[in-house]
Coordinates of C-alpha atoms and ligand atoms in Angstrom, one line a residue:
X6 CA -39.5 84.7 363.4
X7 CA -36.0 83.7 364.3
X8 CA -34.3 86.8 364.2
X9 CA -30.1 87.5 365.8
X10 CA -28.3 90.4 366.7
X11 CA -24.2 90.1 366.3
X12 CA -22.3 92.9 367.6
X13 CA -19.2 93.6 369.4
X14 CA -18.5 94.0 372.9
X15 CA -14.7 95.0 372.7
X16 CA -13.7 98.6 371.3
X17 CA -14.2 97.6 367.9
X18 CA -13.0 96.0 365.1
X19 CA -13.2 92.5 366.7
X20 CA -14.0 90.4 363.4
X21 CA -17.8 91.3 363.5
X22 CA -17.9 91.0 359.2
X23 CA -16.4 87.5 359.4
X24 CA -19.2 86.4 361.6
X25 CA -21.6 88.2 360.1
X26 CA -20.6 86.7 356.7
X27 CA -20.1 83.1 358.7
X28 CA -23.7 82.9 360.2
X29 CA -25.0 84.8 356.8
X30 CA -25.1 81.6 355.3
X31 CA -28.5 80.9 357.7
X32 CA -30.0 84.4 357.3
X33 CA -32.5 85.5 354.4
X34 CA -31.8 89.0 355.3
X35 CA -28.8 91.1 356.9
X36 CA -29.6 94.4 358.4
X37 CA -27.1 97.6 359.6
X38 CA -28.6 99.4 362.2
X39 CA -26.0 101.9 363.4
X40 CA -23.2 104.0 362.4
X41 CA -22.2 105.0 358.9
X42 CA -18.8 105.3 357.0
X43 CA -17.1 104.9 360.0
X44 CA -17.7 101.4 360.8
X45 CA -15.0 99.2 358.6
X46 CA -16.0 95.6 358.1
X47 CA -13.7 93.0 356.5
X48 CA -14.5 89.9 354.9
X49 CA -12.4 87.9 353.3
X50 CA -14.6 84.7 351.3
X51 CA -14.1 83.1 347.6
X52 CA -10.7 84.1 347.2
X53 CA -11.4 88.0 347.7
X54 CA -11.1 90.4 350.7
X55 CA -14.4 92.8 350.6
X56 CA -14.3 95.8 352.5
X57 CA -17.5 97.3 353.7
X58 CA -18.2 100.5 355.5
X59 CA -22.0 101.4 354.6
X60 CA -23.9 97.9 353.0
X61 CA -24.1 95.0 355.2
X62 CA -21.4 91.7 355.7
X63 CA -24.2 89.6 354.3
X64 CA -23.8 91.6 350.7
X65 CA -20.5 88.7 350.2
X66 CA -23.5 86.2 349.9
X67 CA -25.8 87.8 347.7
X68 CA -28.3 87.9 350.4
X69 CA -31.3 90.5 350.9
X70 CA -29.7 93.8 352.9
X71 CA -31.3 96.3 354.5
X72 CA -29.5 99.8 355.8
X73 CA -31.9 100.4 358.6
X74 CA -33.4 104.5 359.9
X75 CA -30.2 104.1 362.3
X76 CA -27.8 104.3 360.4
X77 CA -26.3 107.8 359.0
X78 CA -25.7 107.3 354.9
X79 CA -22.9 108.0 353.4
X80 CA -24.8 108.3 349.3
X81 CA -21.3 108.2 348.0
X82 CA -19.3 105.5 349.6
X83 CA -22.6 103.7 349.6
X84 CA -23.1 104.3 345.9
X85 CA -19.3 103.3 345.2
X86 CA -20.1 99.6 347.4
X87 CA -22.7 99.2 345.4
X88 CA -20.9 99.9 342.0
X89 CA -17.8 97.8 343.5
X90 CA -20.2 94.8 343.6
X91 CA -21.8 95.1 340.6
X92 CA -18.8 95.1 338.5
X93 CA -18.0 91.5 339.9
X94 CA -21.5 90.8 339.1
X95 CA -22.9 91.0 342.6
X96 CA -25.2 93.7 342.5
X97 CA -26.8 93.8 346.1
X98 CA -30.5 93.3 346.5
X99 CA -31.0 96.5 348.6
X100 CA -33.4 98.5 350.3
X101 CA -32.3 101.7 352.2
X102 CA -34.3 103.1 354.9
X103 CA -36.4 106.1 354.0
X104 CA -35.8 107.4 358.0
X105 CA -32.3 107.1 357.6
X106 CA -30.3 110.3 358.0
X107 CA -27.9 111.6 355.2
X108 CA -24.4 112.5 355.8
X109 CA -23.6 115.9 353.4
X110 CA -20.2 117.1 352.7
X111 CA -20.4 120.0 355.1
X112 CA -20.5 116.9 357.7
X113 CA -17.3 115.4 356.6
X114 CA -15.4 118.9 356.5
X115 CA -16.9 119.1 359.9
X116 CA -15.7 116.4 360.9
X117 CA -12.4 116.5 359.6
X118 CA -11.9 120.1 361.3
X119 CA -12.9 118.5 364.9
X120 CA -11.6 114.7 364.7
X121 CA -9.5 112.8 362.5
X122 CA -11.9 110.2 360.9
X123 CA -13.5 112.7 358.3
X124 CA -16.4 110.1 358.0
X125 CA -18.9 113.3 358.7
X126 CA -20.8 110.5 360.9
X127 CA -20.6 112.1 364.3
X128 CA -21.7 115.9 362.9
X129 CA -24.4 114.1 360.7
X130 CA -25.5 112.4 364.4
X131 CA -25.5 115.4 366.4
X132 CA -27.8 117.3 363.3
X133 CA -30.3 114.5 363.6
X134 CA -30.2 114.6 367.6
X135 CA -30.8 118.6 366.9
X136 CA -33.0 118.1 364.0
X137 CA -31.4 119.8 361.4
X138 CA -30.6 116.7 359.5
X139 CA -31.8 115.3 356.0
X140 CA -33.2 112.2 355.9
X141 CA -33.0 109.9 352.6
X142 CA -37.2 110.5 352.4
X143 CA -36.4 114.1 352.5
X144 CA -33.8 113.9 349.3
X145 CA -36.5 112.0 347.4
X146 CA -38.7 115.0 347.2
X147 CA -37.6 118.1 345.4
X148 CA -39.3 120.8 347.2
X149 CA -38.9 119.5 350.7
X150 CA -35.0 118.9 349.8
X151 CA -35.0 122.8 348.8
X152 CA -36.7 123.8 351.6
X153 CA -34.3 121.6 354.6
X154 CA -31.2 122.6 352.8
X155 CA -32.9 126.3 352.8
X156 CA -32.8 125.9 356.4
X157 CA -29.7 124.7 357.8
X158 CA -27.1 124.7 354.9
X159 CA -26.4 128.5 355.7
X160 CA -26.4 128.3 359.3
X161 CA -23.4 125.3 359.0
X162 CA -21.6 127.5 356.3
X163 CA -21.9 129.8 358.8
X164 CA -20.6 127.8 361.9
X165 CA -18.3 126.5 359.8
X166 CA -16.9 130.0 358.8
X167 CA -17.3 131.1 362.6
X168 CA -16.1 128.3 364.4
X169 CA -13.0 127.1 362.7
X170 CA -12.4 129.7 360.0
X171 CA -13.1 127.4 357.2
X172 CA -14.2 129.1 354.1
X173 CA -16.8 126.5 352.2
X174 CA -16.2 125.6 348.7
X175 CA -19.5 124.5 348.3
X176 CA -22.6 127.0 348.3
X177 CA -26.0 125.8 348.8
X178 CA -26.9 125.3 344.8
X179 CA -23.7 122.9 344.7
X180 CA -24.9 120.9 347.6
X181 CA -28.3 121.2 346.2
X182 CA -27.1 119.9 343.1
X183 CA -25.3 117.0 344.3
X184 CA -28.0 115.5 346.6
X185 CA -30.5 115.7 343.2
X186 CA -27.4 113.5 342.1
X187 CA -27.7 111.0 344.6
X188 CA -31.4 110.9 344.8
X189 CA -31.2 109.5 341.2
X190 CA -29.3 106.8 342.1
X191 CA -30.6 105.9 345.1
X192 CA -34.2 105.8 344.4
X193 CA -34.6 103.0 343.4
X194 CA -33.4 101.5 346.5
X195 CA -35.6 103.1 349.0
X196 CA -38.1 102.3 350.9
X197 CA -39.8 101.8 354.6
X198 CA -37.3 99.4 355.7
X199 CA -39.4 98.7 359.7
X200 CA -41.8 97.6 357.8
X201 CA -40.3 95.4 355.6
X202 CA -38.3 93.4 358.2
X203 CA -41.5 93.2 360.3
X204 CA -43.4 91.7 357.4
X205 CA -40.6 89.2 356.8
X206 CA -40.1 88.3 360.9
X207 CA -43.8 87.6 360.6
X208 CA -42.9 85.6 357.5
X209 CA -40.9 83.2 359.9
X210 CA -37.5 84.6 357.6
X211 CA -33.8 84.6 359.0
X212 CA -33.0 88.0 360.3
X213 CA -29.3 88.7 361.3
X214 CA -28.7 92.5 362.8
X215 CA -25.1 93.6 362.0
X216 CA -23.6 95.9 364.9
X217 CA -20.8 98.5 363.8
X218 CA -18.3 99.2 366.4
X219 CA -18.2 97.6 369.8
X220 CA -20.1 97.9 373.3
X221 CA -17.1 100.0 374.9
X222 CA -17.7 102.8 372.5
X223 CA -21.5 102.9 373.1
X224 CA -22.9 106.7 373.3
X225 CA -24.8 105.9 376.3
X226 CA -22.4 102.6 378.3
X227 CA -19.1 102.9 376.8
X228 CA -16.2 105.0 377.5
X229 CA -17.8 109.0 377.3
X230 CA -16.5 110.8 375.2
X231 CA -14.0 108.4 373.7
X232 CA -16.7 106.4 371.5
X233 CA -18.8 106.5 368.8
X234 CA -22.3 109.0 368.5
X235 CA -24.3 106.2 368.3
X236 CA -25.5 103.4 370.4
X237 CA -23.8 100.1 369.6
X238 CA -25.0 97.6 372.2
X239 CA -27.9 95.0 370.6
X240 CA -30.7 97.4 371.9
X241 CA -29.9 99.7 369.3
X242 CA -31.0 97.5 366.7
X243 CA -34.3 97.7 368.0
X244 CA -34.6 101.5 367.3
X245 CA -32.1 101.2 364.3
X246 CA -34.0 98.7 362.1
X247 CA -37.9 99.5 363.6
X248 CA -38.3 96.3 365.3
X249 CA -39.7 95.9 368.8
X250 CA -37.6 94.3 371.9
X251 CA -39.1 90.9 371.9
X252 CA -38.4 90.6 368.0
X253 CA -35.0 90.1 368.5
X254 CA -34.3 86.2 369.8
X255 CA -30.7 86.2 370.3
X256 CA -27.9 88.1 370.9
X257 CA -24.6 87.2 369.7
X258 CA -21.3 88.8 371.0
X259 CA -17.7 88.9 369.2
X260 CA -15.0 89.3 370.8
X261 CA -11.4 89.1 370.1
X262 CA -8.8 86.7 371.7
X263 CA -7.0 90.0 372.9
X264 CA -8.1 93.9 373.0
X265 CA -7.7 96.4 370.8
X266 CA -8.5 100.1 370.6
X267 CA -8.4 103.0 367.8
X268 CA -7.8 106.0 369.1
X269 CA -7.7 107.8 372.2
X270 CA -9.0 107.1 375.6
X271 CA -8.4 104.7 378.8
X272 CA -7.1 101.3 377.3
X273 CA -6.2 99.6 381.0
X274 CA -4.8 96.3 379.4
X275 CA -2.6 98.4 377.1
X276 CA 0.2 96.5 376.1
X277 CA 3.0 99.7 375.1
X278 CA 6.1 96.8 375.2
X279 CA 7.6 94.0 372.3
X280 CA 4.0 91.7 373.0
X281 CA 1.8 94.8 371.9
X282 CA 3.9 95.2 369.0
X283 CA 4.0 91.6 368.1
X284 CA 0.0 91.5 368.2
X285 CA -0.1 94.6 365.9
X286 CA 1.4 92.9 363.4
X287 CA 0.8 89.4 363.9
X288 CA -2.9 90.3 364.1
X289 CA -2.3 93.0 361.3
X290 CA -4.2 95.4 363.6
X291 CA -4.1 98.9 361.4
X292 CA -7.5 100.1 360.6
X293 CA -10.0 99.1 357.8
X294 CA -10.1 102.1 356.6
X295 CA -7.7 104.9 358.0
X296 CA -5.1 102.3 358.0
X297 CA -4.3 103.3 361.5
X298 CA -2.3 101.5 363.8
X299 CA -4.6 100.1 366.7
X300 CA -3.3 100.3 370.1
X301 CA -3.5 96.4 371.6
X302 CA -3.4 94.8 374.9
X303 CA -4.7 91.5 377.0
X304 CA -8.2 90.7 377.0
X305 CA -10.2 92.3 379.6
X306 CA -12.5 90.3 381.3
X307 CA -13.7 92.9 383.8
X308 CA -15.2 94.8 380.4
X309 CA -16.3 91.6 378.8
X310 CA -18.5 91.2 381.6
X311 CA -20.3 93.9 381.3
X312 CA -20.4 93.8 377.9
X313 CA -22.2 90.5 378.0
X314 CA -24.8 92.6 380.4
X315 CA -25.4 95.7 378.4
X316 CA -25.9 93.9 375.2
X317 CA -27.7 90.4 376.8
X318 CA -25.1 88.3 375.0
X319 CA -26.8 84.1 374.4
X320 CA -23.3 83.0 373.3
X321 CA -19.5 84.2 372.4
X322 CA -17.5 84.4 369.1
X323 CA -13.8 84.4 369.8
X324 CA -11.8 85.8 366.8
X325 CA -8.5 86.0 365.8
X326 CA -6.8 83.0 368.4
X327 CA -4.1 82.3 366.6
X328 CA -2.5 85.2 367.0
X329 CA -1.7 84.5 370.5
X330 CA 0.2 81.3 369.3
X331 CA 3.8 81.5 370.2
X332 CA 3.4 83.8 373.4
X333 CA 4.4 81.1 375.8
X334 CA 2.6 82.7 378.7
X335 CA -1.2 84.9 378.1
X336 CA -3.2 87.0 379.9
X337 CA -6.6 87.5 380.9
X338 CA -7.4 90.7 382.9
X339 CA -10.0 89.6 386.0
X340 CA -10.4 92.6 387.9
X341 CA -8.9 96.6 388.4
X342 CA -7.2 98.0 391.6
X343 CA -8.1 101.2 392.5
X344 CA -7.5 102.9 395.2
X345 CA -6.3 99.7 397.1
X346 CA -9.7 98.0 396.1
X347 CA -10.5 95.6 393.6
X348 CA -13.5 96.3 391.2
X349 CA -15.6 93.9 389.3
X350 CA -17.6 96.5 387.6
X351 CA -16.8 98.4 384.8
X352 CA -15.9 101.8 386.0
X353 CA -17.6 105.0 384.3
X354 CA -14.9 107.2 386.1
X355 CA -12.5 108.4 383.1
X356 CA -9.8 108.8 386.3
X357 CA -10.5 105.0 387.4
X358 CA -10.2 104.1 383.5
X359 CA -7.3 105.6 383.6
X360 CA -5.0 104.7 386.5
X361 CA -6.5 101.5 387.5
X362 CA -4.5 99.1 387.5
X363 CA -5.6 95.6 385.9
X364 CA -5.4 92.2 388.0
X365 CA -4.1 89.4 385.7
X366 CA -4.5 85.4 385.6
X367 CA -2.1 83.9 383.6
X368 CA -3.0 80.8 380.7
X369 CA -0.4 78.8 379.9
X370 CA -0.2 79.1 375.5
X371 CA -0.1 77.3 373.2
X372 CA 2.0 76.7 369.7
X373 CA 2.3 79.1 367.0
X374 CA 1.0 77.5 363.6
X375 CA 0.6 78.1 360.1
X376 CA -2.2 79.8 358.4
X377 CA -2.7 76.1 356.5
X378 CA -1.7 74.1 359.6
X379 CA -4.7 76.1 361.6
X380 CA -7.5 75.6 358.6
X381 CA -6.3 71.8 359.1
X382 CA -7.2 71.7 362.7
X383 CA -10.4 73.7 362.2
X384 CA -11.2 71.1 359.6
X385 CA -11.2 68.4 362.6
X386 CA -13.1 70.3 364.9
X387 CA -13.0 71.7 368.3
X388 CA -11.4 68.5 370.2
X389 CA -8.8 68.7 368.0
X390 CA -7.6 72.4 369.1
X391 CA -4.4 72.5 371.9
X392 CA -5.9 71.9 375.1
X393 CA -4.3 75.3 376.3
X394 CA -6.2 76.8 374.2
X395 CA -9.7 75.4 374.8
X396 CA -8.9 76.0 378.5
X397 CA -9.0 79.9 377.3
X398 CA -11.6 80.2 374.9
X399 CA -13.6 77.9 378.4
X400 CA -12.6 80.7 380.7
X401 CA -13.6 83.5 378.2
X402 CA -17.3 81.7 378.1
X403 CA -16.9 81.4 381.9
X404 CA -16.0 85.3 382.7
X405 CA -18.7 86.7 380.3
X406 CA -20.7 83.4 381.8
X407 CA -22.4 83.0 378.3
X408 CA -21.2 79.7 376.1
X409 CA -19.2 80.4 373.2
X410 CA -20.7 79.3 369.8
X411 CA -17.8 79.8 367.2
X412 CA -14.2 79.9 367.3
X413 CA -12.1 81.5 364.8
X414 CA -8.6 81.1 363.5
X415 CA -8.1 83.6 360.4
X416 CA -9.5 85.9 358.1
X417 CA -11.0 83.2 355.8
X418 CA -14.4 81.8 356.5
X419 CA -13.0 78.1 356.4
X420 CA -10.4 79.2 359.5
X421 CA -13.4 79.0 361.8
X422 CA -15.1 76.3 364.0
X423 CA -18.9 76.7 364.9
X424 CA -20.2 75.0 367.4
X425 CA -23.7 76.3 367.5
X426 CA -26.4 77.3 364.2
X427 CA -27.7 80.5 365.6
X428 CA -31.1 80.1 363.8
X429 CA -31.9 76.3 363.6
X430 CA -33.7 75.3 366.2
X431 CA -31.9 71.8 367.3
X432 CA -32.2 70.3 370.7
X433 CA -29.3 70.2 371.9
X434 CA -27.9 73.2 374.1
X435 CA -24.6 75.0 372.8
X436 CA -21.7 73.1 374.0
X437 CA -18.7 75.3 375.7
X438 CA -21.9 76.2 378.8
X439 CA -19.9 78.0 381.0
X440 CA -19.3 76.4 384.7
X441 CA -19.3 79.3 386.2
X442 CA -22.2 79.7 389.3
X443 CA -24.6 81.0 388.6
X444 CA -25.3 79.6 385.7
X445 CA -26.5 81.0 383.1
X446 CA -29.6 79.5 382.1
X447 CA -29.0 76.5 378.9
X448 CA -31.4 76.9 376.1
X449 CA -31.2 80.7 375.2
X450 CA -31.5 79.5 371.4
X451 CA -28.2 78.1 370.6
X452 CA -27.9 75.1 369.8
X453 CA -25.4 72.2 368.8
X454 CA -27.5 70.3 366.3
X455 CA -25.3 70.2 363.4
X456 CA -22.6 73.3 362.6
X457 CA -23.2 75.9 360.5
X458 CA -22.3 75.1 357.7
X459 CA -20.0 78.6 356.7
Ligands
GDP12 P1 -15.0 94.4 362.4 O1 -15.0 95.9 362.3 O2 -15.4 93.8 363.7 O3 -15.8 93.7 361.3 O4 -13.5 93.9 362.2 P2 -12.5 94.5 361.1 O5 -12.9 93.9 359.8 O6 -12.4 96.0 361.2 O7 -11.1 93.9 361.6 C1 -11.0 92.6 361.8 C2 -9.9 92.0 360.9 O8 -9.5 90.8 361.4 C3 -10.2 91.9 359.5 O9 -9.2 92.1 358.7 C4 -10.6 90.4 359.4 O10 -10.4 89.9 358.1 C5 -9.7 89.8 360.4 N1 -10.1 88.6 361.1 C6 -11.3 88.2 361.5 N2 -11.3 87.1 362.2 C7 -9.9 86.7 362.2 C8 -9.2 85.7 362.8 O11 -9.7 84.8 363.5 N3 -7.8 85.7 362.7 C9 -7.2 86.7 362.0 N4 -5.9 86.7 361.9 N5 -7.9 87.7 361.4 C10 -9.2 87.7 361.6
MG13 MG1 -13.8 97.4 361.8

């Protein structure tokens, strides 16, 4: 029952939907476990760039997906994925949780009112955690439909009203209305998803979990209250998908060359100067789907760390490397001064966040090349990469103390090197082992044997 977990340990927006789609090519099944319309995944394969923000990467490959009870749905971005792939003749082989929670259009206005995403995700979270939310079973059945939006569509009209002054176009028939609209469509997609992916683990079937978001904007171990309302670290997709703890078999962390953050909040490798700009727009970092400009900085090292803890991270993906070509001298944050001390641990203090003050070692870079130039070195493998730049992607396996198992050079699934199958089992360990002491024990799944093949 080989089964993976990918998700991010940055803020974000590291290049999870590439690697999803990358290691796709092993899985039989792909499966969201978090977050809703708010999660923005990018993958660019067969000459097209797909955007996701409700169905899985693994929908790029025709593969079997599965929207796990953890993730809040979206019926009309979802429906509109669904319709986007079927009109290039890829209709996705779905099933839809029937636990998973429904966001309404009173969320979104919500939403809008309080933050600036208008995805209705974190109003549709904070209804679940109070239990006034609607899941996908409940919109299946007429009378229990009537009877939840009996209960709680007046009271949010009401808070709505109360709260923000916001006078609701929509009544409670017109809501009514459109969820009997997106029951219709959806049916025939739902169904008890736990038990499905259960069934198929027992089958001995390929299993990849797709994390949304990153480990630093985890409800419970990221940066409260500048993340996301849901938990985002690989636990999650225990209690997102209905699969127990030993299920999962590896855990597989992504992580981008640099940092980068949407939003507000402590950022303490921030760079505000001509290299911040220069990643922005090298690394074309403006948001998947807001379009907003993402705030960028050096890699941080003291949160990849404990990233690599919170999540139990077997192995590294390091995204988007060629974007530091050209930079002559890069950065690596190691530790934060605070109060003349230097910390190691990741500080849950919003005033440490904000005024410590990061430690750097500096790598020496290397050159800047074309997009074609880096798909020709990928083509000859890792020993052909600038030994600058191996030293860094060694010292980002050495910090995290995890090997790392793919390197990636662009958008484009060919721009990548993978130096471990995440589901064959080979018997040789991953190379890239970190040298750090202690050592992290070799054999945690990964495994040379021949590349994936992408
Ligand atoms: P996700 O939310 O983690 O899936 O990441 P996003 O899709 O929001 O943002 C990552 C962006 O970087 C997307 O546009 C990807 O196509 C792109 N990307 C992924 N890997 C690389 C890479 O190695 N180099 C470059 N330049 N872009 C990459
Ligand atoms: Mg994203």
């Amino acid at each position: 029952m080989p089964s993976a977990v990918i998700v991010g340990m940055q803020y974000g927006d590291e290049g999870k939907g590439k690697v999803v789609d990358y290691y796709a090519s092993e899985a039989d099944i792909v499966v969201r476990f978090q977050g809703g319309g708010n999660v923005g995944h990018t993958v660019m394969a067969e000459g097209q760039t797909f955007k996701f923000n409700m169905l899985p990467s693994g929908a790029v490959r025709g593969k079997k997906l599965v929207i796990g009870n953890g993730v809040v749905v979206d019926p009309e971005k979802l429906l509109a994925e669904i319709d986007m792939l079927t009109s290039i003749g890829k209709k996705p082989d779905l099933l839809l949780s029937e636990r998973a929670h429904v966001v309404l259009p009173f969320h979104k206005v919500q939403d809008g009112l309080e933050e600036t995403t208008k995805q209705g995700v974190g109003p549709a979270y904070a209804d679940k955690a109070a239990r006034f939310g609607l899941r996908v079973v409940d919109l299946m059945d007429d009378e229990i439909l009537r009877q939840r939006l009996g209960v709680f569509v007046p009271l949010k009209l009401k808070i709505l009203k109360e709260a923000y002054g916001f006078e609701a176009a929509s009544s409670e028939s017109e809501i009514m209305a459109r969820c009997v609209l997106y029951r219709e469509r959806l049916r025939p997609y739902v169904g008890d998803s736990a038990e499905f992916i259960n069934d198929a683990l027992d089958k001995g079937k390929n299993v990849l979990f797709e994390g949304g978001q990153g480990a630093l904007l985890d409800l419970d171990h990221g940066v409260y209250p500048f993340g996301t309302s849901s938990n985002t670290v690989s636990g999650a997709a225990c209690t997102g998908a209905g699969v127990g703890p030993r299920r999962i078999d590896k855990v597989l962390g992504v992580c981008k060359a640099y940092a980068t953050r949407v939003g507000d909040g402590p950022f303490p490798t921030e760079l505000k100067d001509e290299t911040g700009e220069r990643l922005r727009e090298k690394g074309r970092e403006f948001g998947t789907t807001t379009g907003r400009p993402r705030r960028c900085g050096w890699l941080d090292g003291v949160a990849l760390r404990y990233s690599a803890r919170i999540n139990s991270v077997d192995a590294i993906a390091v995204t988007k490397l060629e974007v530091l070509g050209g930079l002559g001298r890069i950065r690596i944050c190691v530790g934060y001064e605070y109060g003349g001390k230097v910390m190691r641990g990741f500080p849950s203090d919003l005033k440490i966040q904000y005024s410590c003050k990061p430690i750097y070692e500096e790598h020496e870079g290397w050159d800047d090349l074309s997009p074609g130039e880096w798909k020709e070195v990928c083509a000859k493998g890792y020993d052909a990469l600038p030994s600058q730049m191996k030293s860094y992607i060694e010292r980002i396996g050495e910090i995290a103390n995890v090997p790392v198992c793919l390197v990636s050079f662009g958008s484009e699934r060919e721009a990548t090197i993978s130096l471990a199958r995440i589901f064959d089992k080979g018997t040789e360990p991953c190379r890239l082992q970190p040298t750090e002491r202690p050592r992290r024990q070799a054999g945690n799944g990964f495994y040379l044997g021949q590349a994936a093949s992408g």
